[in-house]
PDB file of C-alpha atoms and ligand atoms in Angstrom:
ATOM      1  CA  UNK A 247     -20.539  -7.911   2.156  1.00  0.00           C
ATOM      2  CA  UNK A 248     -18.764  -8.886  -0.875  1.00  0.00           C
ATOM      3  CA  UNK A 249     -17.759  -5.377  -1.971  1.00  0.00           C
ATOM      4  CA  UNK A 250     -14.907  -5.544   1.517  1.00  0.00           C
ATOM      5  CA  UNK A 251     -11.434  -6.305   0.977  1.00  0.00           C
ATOM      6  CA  UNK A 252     -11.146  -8.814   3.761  1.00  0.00           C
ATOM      7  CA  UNK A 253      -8.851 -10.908   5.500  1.00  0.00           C
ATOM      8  CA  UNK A 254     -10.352 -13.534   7.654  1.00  0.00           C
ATOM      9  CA  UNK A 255      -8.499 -15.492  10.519  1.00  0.00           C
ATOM     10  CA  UNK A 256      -5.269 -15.509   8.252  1.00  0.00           C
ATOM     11  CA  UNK A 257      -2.138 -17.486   9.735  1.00  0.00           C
ATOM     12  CA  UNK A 258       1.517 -16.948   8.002  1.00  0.00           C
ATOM     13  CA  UNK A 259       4.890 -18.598   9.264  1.00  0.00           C
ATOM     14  CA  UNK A 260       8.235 -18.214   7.757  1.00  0.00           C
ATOM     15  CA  UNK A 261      11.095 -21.162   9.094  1.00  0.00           C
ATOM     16  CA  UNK A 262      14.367 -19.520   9.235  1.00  0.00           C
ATOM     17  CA  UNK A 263      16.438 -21.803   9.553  1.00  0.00           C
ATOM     18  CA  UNK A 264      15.024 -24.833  12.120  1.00  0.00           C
ATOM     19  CA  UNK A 265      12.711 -21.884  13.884  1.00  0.00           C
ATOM     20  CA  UNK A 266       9.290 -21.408  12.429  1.00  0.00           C
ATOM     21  CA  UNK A 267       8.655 -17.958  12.667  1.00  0.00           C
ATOM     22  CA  UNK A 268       5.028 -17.187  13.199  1.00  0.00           C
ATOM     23  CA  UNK A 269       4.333 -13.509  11.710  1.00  0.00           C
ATOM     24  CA  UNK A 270       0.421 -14.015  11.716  1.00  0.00           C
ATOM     25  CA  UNK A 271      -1.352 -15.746  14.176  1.00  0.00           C
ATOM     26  CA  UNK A 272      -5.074 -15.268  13.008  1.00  0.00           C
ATOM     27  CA  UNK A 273      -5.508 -12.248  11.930  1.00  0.00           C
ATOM     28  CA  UNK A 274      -8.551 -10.528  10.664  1.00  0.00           C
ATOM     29  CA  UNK A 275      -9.364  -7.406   8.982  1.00  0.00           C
ATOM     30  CA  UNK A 276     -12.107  -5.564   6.342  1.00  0.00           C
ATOM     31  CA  UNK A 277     -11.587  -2.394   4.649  1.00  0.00           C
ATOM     32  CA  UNK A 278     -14.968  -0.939   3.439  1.00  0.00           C
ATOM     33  CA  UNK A 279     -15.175   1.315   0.263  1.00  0.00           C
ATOM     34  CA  UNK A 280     -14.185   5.063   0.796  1.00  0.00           C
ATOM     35  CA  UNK A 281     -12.599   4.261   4.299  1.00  0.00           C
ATOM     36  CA  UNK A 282      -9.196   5.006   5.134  1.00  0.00           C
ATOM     37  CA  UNK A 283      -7.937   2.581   7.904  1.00  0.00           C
ATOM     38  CA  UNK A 284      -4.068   2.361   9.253  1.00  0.00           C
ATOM     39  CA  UNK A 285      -2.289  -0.931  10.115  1.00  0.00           C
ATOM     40  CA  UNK A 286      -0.590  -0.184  12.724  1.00  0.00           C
ATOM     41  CA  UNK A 287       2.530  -2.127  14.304  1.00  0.00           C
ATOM     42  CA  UNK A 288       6.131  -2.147  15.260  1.00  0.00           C
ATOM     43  CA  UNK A 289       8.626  -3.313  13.164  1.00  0.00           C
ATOM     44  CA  UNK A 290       8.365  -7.177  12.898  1.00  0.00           C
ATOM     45  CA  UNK A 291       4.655  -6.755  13.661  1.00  0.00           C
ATOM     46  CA  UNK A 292       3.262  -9.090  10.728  1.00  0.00           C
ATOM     47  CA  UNK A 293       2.080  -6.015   8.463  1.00  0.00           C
ATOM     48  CA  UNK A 294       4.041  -6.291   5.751  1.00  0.00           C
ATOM     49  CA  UNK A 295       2.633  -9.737   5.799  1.00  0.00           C
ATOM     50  CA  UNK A 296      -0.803  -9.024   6.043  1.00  0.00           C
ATOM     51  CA  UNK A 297      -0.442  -6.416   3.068  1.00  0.00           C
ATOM     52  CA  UNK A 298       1.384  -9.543   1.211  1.00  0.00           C
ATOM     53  CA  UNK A 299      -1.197 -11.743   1.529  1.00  0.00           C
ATOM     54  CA  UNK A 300      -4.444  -9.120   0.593  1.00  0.00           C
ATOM     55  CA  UNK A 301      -2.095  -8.981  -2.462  1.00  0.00           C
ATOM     56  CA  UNK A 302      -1.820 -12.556  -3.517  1.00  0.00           C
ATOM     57  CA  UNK A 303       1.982 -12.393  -3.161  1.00  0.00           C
ATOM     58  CA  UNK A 304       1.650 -14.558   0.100  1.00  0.00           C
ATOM     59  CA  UNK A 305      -0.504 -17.763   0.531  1.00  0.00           C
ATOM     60  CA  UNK A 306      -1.720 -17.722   3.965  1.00  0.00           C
ATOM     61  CA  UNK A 307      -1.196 -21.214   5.375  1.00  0.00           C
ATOM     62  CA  UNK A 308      -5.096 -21.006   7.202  1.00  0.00           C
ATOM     63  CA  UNK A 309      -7.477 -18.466   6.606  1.00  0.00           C
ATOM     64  CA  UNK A 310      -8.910 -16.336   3.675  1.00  0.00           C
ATOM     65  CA  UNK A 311      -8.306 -13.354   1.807  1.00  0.00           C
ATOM     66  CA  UNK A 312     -11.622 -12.204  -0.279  1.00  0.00           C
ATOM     67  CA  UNK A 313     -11.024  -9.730  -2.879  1.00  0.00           C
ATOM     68  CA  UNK A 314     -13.634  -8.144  -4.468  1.00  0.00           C
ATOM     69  CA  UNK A 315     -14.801  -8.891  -7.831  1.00  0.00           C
ATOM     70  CA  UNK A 316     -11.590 -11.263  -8.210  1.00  0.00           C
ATOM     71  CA  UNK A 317     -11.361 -14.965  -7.898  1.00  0.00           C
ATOM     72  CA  UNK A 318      -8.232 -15.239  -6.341  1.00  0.00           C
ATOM     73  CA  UNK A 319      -6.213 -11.757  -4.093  1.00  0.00           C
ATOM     74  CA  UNK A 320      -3.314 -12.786  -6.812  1.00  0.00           C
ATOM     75  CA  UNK A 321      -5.871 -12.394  -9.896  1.00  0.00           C
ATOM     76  CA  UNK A 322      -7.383  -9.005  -8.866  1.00  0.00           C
ATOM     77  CA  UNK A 323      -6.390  -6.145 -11.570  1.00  0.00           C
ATOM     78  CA  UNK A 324      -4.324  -2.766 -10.527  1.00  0.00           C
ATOM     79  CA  UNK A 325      -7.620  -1.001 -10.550  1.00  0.00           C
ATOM     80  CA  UNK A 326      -8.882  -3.563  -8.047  1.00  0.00           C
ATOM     81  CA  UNK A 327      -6.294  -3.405  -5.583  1.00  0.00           C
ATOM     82  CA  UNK A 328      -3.082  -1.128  -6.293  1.00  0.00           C
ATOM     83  CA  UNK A 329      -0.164  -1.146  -4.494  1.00  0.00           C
ATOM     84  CA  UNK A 330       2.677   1.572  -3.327  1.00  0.00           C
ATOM     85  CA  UNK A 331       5.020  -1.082  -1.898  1.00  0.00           C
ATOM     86  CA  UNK A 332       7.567  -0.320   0.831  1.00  0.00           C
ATOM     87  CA  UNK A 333      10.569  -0.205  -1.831  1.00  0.00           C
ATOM     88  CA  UNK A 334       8.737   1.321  -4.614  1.00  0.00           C
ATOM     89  CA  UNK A 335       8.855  -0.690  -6.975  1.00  0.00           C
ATOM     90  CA  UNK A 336       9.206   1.923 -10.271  1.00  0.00           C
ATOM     91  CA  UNK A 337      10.735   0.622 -13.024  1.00  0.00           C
ATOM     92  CA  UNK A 338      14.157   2.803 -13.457  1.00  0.00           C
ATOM     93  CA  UNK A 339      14.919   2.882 -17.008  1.00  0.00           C
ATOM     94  CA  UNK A 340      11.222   4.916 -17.372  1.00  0.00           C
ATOM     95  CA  UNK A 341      10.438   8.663 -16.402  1.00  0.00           C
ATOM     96  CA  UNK A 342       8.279   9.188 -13.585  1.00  0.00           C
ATOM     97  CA  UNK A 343       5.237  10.310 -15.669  1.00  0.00           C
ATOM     98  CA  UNK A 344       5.988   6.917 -17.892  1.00  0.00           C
ATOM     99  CA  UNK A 345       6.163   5.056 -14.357  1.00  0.00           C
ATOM    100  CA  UNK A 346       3.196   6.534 -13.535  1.00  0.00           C
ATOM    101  CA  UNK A 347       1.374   6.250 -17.152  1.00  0.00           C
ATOM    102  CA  UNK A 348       2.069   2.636 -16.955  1.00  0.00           C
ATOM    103  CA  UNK A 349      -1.296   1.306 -15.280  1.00  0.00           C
ATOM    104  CA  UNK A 350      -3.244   3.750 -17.112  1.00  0.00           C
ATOM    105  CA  UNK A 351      -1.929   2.296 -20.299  1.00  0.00           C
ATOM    106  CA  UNK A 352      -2.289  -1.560 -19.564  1.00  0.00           C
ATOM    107  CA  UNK A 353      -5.642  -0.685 -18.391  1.00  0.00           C
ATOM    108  CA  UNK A 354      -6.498   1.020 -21.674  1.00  0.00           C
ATOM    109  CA  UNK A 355      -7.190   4.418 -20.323  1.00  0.00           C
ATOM    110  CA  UNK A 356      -7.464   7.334 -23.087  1.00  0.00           C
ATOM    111  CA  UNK A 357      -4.864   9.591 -22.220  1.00  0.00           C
ATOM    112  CA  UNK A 358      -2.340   7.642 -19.744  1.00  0.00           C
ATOM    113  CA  UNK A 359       0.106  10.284 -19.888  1.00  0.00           C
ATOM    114  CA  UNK A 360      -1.804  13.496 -19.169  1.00  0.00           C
ATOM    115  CA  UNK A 361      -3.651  11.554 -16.542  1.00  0.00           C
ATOM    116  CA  UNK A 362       0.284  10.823 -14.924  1.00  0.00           C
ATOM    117  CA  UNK A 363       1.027  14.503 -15.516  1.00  0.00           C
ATOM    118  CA  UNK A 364      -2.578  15.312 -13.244  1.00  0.00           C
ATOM    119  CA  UNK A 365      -1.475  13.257 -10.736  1.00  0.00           C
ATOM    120  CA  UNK A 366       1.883  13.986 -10.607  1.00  0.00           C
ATOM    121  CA  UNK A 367       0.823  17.406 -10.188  1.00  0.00           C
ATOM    122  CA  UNK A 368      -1.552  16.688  -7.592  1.00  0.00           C
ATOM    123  CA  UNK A 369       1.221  15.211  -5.560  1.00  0.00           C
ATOM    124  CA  UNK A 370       3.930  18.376  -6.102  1.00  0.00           C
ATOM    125  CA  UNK A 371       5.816  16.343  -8.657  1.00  0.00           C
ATOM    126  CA  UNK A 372       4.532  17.874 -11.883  1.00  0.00           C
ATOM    127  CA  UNK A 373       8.399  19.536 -12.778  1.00  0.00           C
ATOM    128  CA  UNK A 374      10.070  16.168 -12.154  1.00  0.00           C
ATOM    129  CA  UNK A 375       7.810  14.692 -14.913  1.00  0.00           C
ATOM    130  CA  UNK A 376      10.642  13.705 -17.255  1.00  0.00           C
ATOM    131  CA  UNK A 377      13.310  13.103 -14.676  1.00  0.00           C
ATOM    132  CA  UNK A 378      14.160   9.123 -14.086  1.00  0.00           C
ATOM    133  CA  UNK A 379      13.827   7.537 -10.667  1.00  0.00           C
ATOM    134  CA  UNK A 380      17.446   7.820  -9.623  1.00  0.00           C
ATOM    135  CA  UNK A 381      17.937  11.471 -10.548  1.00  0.00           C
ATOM    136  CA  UNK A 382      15.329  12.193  -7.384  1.00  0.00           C
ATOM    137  CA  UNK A 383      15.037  12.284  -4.044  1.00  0.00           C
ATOM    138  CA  UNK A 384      13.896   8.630  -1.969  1.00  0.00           C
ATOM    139  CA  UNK A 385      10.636  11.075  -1.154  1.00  0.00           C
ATOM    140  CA  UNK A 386      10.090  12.063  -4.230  1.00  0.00           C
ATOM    141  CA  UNK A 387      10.234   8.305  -5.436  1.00  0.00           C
ATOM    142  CA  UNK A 388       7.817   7.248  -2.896  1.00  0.00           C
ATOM    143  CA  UNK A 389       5.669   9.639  -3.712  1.00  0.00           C
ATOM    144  CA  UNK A 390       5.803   8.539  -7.504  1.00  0.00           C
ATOM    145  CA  UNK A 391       5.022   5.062  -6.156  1.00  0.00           C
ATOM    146  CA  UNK A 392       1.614   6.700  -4.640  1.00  0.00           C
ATOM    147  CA  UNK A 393       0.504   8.554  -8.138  1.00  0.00           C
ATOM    148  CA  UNK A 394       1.061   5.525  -9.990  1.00  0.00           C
ATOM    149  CA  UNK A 395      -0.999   3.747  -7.048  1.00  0.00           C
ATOM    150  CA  UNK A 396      -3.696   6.419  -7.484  1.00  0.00           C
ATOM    151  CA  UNK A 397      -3.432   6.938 -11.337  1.00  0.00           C
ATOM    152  CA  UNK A 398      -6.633   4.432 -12.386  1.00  0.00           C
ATOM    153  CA  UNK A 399      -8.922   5.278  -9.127  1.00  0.00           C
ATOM    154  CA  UNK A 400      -8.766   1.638  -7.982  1.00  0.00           C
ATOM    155  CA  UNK A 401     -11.632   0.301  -5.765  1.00  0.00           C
ATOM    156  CA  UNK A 402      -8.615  -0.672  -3.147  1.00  0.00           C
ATOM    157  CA  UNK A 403      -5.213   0.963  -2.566  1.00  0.00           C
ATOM    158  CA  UNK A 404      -2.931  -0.682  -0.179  1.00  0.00           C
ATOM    159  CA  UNK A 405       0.251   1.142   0.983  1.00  0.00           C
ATOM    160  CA  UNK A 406       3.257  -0.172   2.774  1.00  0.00           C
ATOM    161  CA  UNK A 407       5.176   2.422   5.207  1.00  0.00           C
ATOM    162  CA  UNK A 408       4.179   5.209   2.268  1.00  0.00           C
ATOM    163  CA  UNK A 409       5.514   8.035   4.246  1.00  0.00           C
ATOM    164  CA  UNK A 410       8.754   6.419   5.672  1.00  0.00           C
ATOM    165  CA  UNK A 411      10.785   8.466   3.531  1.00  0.00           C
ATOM    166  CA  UNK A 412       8.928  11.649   3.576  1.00  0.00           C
ATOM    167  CA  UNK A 413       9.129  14.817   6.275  1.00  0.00           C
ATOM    168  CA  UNK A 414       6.166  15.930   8.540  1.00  0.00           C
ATOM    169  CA  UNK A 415       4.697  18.371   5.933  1.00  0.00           C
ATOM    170  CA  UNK A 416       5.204  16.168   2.938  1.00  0.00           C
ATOM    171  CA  UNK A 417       2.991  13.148   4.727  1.00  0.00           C
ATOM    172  CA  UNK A 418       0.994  15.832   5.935  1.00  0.00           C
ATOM    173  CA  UNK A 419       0.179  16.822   2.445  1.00  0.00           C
ATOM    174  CA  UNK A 420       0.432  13.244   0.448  1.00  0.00           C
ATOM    175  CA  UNK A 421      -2.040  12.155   3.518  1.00  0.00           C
ATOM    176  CA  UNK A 422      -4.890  14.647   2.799  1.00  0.00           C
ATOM    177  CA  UNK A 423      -4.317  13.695  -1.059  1.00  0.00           C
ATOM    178  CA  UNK A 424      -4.946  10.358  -0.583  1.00  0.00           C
ATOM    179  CA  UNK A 425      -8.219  10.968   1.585  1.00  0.00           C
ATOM    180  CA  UNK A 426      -9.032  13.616  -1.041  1.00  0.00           C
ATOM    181  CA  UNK A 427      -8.254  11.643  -3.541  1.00  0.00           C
ATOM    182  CA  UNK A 428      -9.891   7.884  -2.354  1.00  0.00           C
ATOM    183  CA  UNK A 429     -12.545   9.937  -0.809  1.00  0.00           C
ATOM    184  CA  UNK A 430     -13.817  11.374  -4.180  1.00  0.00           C
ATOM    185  CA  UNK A 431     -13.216   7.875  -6.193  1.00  0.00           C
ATOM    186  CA  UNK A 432     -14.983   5.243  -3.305  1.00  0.00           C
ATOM    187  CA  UNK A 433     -11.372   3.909  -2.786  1.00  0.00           C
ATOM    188  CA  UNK A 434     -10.815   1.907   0.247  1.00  0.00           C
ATOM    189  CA  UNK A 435      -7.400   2.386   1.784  1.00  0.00           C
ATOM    190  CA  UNK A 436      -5.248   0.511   3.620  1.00  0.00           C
ATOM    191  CA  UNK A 437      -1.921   1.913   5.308  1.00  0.00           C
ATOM    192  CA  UNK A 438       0.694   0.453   7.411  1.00  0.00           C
ATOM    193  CA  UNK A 439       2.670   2.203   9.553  1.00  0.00           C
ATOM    194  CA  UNK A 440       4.146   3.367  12.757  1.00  0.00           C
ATOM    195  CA  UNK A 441       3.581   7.011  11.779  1.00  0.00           C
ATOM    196  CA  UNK A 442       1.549   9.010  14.077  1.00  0.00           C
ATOM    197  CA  UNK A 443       0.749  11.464  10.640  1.00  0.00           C
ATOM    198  CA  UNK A 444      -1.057   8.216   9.271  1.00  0.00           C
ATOM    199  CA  UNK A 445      -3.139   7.393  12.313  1.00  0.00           C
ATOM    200  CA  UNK A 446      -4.623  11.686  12.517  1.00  0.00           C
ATOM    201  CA  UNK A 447      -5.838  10.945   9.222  1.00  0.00           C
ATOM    202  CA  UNK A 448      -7.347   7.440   9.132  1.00  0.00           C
ATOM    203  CA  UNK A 449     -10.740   6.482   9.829  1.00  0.00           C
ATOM    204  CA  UNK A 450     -10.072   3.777  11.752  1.00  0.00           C
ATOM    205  CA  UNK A 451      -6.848   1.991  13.533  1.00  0.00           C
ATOM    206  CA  UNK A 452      -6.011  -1.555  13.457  1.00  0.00           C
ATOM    207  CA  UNK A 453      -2.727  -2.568  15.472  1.00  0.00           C
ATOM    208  CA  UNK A 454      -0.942  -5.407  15.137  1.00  0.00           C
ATOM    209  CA  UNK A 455       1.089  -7.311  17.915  1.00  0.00           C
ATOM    210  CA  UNK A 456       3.318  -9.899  16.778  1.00  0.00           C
ATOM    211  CA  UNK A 457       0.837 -11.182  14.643  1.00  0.00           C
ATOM    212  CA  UNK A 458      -2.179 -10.616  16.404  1.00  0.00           C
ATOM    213  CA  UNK A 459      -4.680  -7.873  15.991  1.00  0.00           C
ATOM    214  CA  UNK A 460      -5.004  -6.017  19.835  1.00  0.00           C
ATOM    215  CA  UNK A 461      -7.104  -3.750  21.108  1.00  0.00           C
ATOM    216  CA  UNK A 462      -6.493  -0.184  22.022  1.00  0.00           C
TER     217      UNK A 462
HETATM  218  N1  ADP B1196      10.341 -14.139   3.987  1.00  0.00           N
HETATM  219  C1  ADP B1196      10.502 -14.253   5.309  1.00  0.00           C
HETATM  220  N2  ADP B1196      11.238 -15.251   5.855  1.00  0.00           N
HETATM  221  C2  ADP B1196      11.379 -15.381   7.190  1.00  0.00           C
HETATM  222  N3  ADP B1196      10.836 -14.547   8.085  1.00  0.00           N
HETATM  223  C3  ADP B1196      10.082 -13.530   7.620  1.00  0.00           C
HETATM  224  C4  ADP B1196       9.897 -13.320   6.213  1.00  0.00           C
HETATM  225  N4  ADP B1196       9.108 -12.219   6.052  1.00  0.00           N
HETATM  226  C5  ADP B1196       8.831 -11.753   7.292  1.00  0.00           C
HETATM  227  N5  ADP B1196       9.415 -12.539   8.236  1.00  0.00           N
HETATM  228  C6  ADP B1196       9.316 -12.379   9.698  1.00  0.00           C
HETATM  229  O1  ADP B1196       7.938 -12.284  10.024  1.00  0.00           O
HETATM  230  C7  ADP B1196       7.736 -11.301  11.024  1.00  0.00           C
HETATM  231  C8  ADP B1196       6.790 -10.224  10.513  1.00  0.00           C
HETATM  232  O2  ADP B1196       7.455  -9.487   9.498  1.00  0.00           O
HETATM  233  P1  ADP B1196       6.770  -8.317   8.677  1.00  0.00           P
HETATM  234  O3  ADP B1196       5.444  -8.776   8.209  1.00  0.00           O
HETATM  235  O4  ADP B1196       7.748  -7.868   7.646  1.00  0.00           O
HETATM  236  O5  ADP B1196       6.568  -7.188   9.797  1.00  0.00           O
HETATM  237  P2  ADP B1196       6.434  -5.596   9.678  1.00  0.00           P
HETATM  238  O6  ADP B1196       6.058  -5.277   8.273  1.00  0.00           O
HETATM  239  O7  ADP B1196       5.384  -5.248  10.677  1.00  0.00           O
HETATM  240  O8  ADP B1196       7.757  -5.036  10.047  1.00  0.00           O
HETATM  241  C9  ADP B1196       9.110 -10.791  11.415  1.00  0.00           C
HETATM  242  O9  ADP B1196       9.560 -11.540  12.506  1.00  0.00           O
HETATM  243  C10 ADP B1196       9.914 -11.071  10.185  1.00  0.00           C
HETATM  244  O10 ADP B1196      11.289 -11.237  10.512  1.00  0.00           O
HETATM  245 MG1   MG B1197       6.953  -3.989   6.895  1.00  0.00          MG
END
């Protein structure tokens, strides 16, 4: 079906140094519209990986990556495929509501800054609006990574460890806000993690064993 963000038999080394280190060894996985599915792995697992090449910021050296509606995985626009990568990522000489505005604006929405403010204020963040990254907490920076992830409804979100940094009750709550959130706007996500939080509220679980998908 060509509206699946897919991976298909997808192989990734790395050498370090003379070893070639093989962090996917065929790997295949689809993520369907409006279902929430968690990666699941230890650390050194191949997720990361996997999320880097659904993104276009890997080439896979076999395999595919279909994106829909793009050519290429590195092509695809934010509202295609957005991203709340392990280390953020939010640009630190902006507020959090202009961090969050951004994709709104390059995507030409009407009001990219009250849409950030809704957002923000979806995910508790609403009073830190004005505040720059550094003068909160690493939660409440991951957490901005998620509302700027969330702030054009993409078709796709993809999330990288997103609540690594955040207390049982906090994932608790950003976790039903992104189902709430994806469920009302189609979105398919995709979460890696080793949080058991993440894998109560997915649909479906995918683990990953040095670079292979295994069953449970
Ligand atoms: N840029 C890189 N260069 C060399 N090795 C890498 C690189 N990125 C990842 N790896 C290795 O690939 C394997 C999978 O890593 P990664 O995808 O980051 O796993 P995870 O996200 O599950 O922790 C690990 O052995 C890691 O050390
Ligand atoms: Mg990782």
């Amino acid at each position: 079906m060509s509206d699946v963000l897919r991976a298909d038999d997808v192989h990734k080394s790395y050498r370090r140094g003379r070893e070639q280190v093989h962090a996917l060894r065929g790997v295949s996985i689809e993520v369907h519209p409006g279902e929430v599915v968690a990666l699941l792995g230890r650390s050194g697992s191949g997720k990361t990986t996997l999320l880097n090449c659904l993104l276009g910021w890997e080439t896979p050296d076999r395999g595919l990556v279909h994106v829909p509606g793009a050519e290429t995985p590195a092509s695809a626009s934010w509202a295609t495929v957005a991203v709340v990568p392990q280390r953020f990522g939010l640009l630190e000489e902006l507020s959090l509501a202009d961090n969050v505005a951004m994709p709104a604006r390059l995507a030409g929405l009407d009001d990219p800054r009250g849409t950030a403010l809704g957002v923000l204020e979806t995910l508790r963040l609403g009073h830190l609006a004005d505040r720059p990254p550094e003068e909160v907490s690493l939660g409440e920076q991951q957490r901005t990574a998620i509302a700027r992830a969330l702030v054009v409804s993409p078709a796709f979100l993809v999330a990288d460890e997103p609540t690594g940094r955040l207390d049982e009750d906090l994932s608790v709550h950003v976790l039903a806000t992104l189902r709430e959130v994806c469920a009302a706007a189609g979105t398919g996500v995709l979460i890696a993690s080793h949080d058991p939080v993440v894998v109560a509220s997915a649909d479906r679980v995918v683990r990953l064993s040095d670079g292979l998908v295994v069953d449970d």
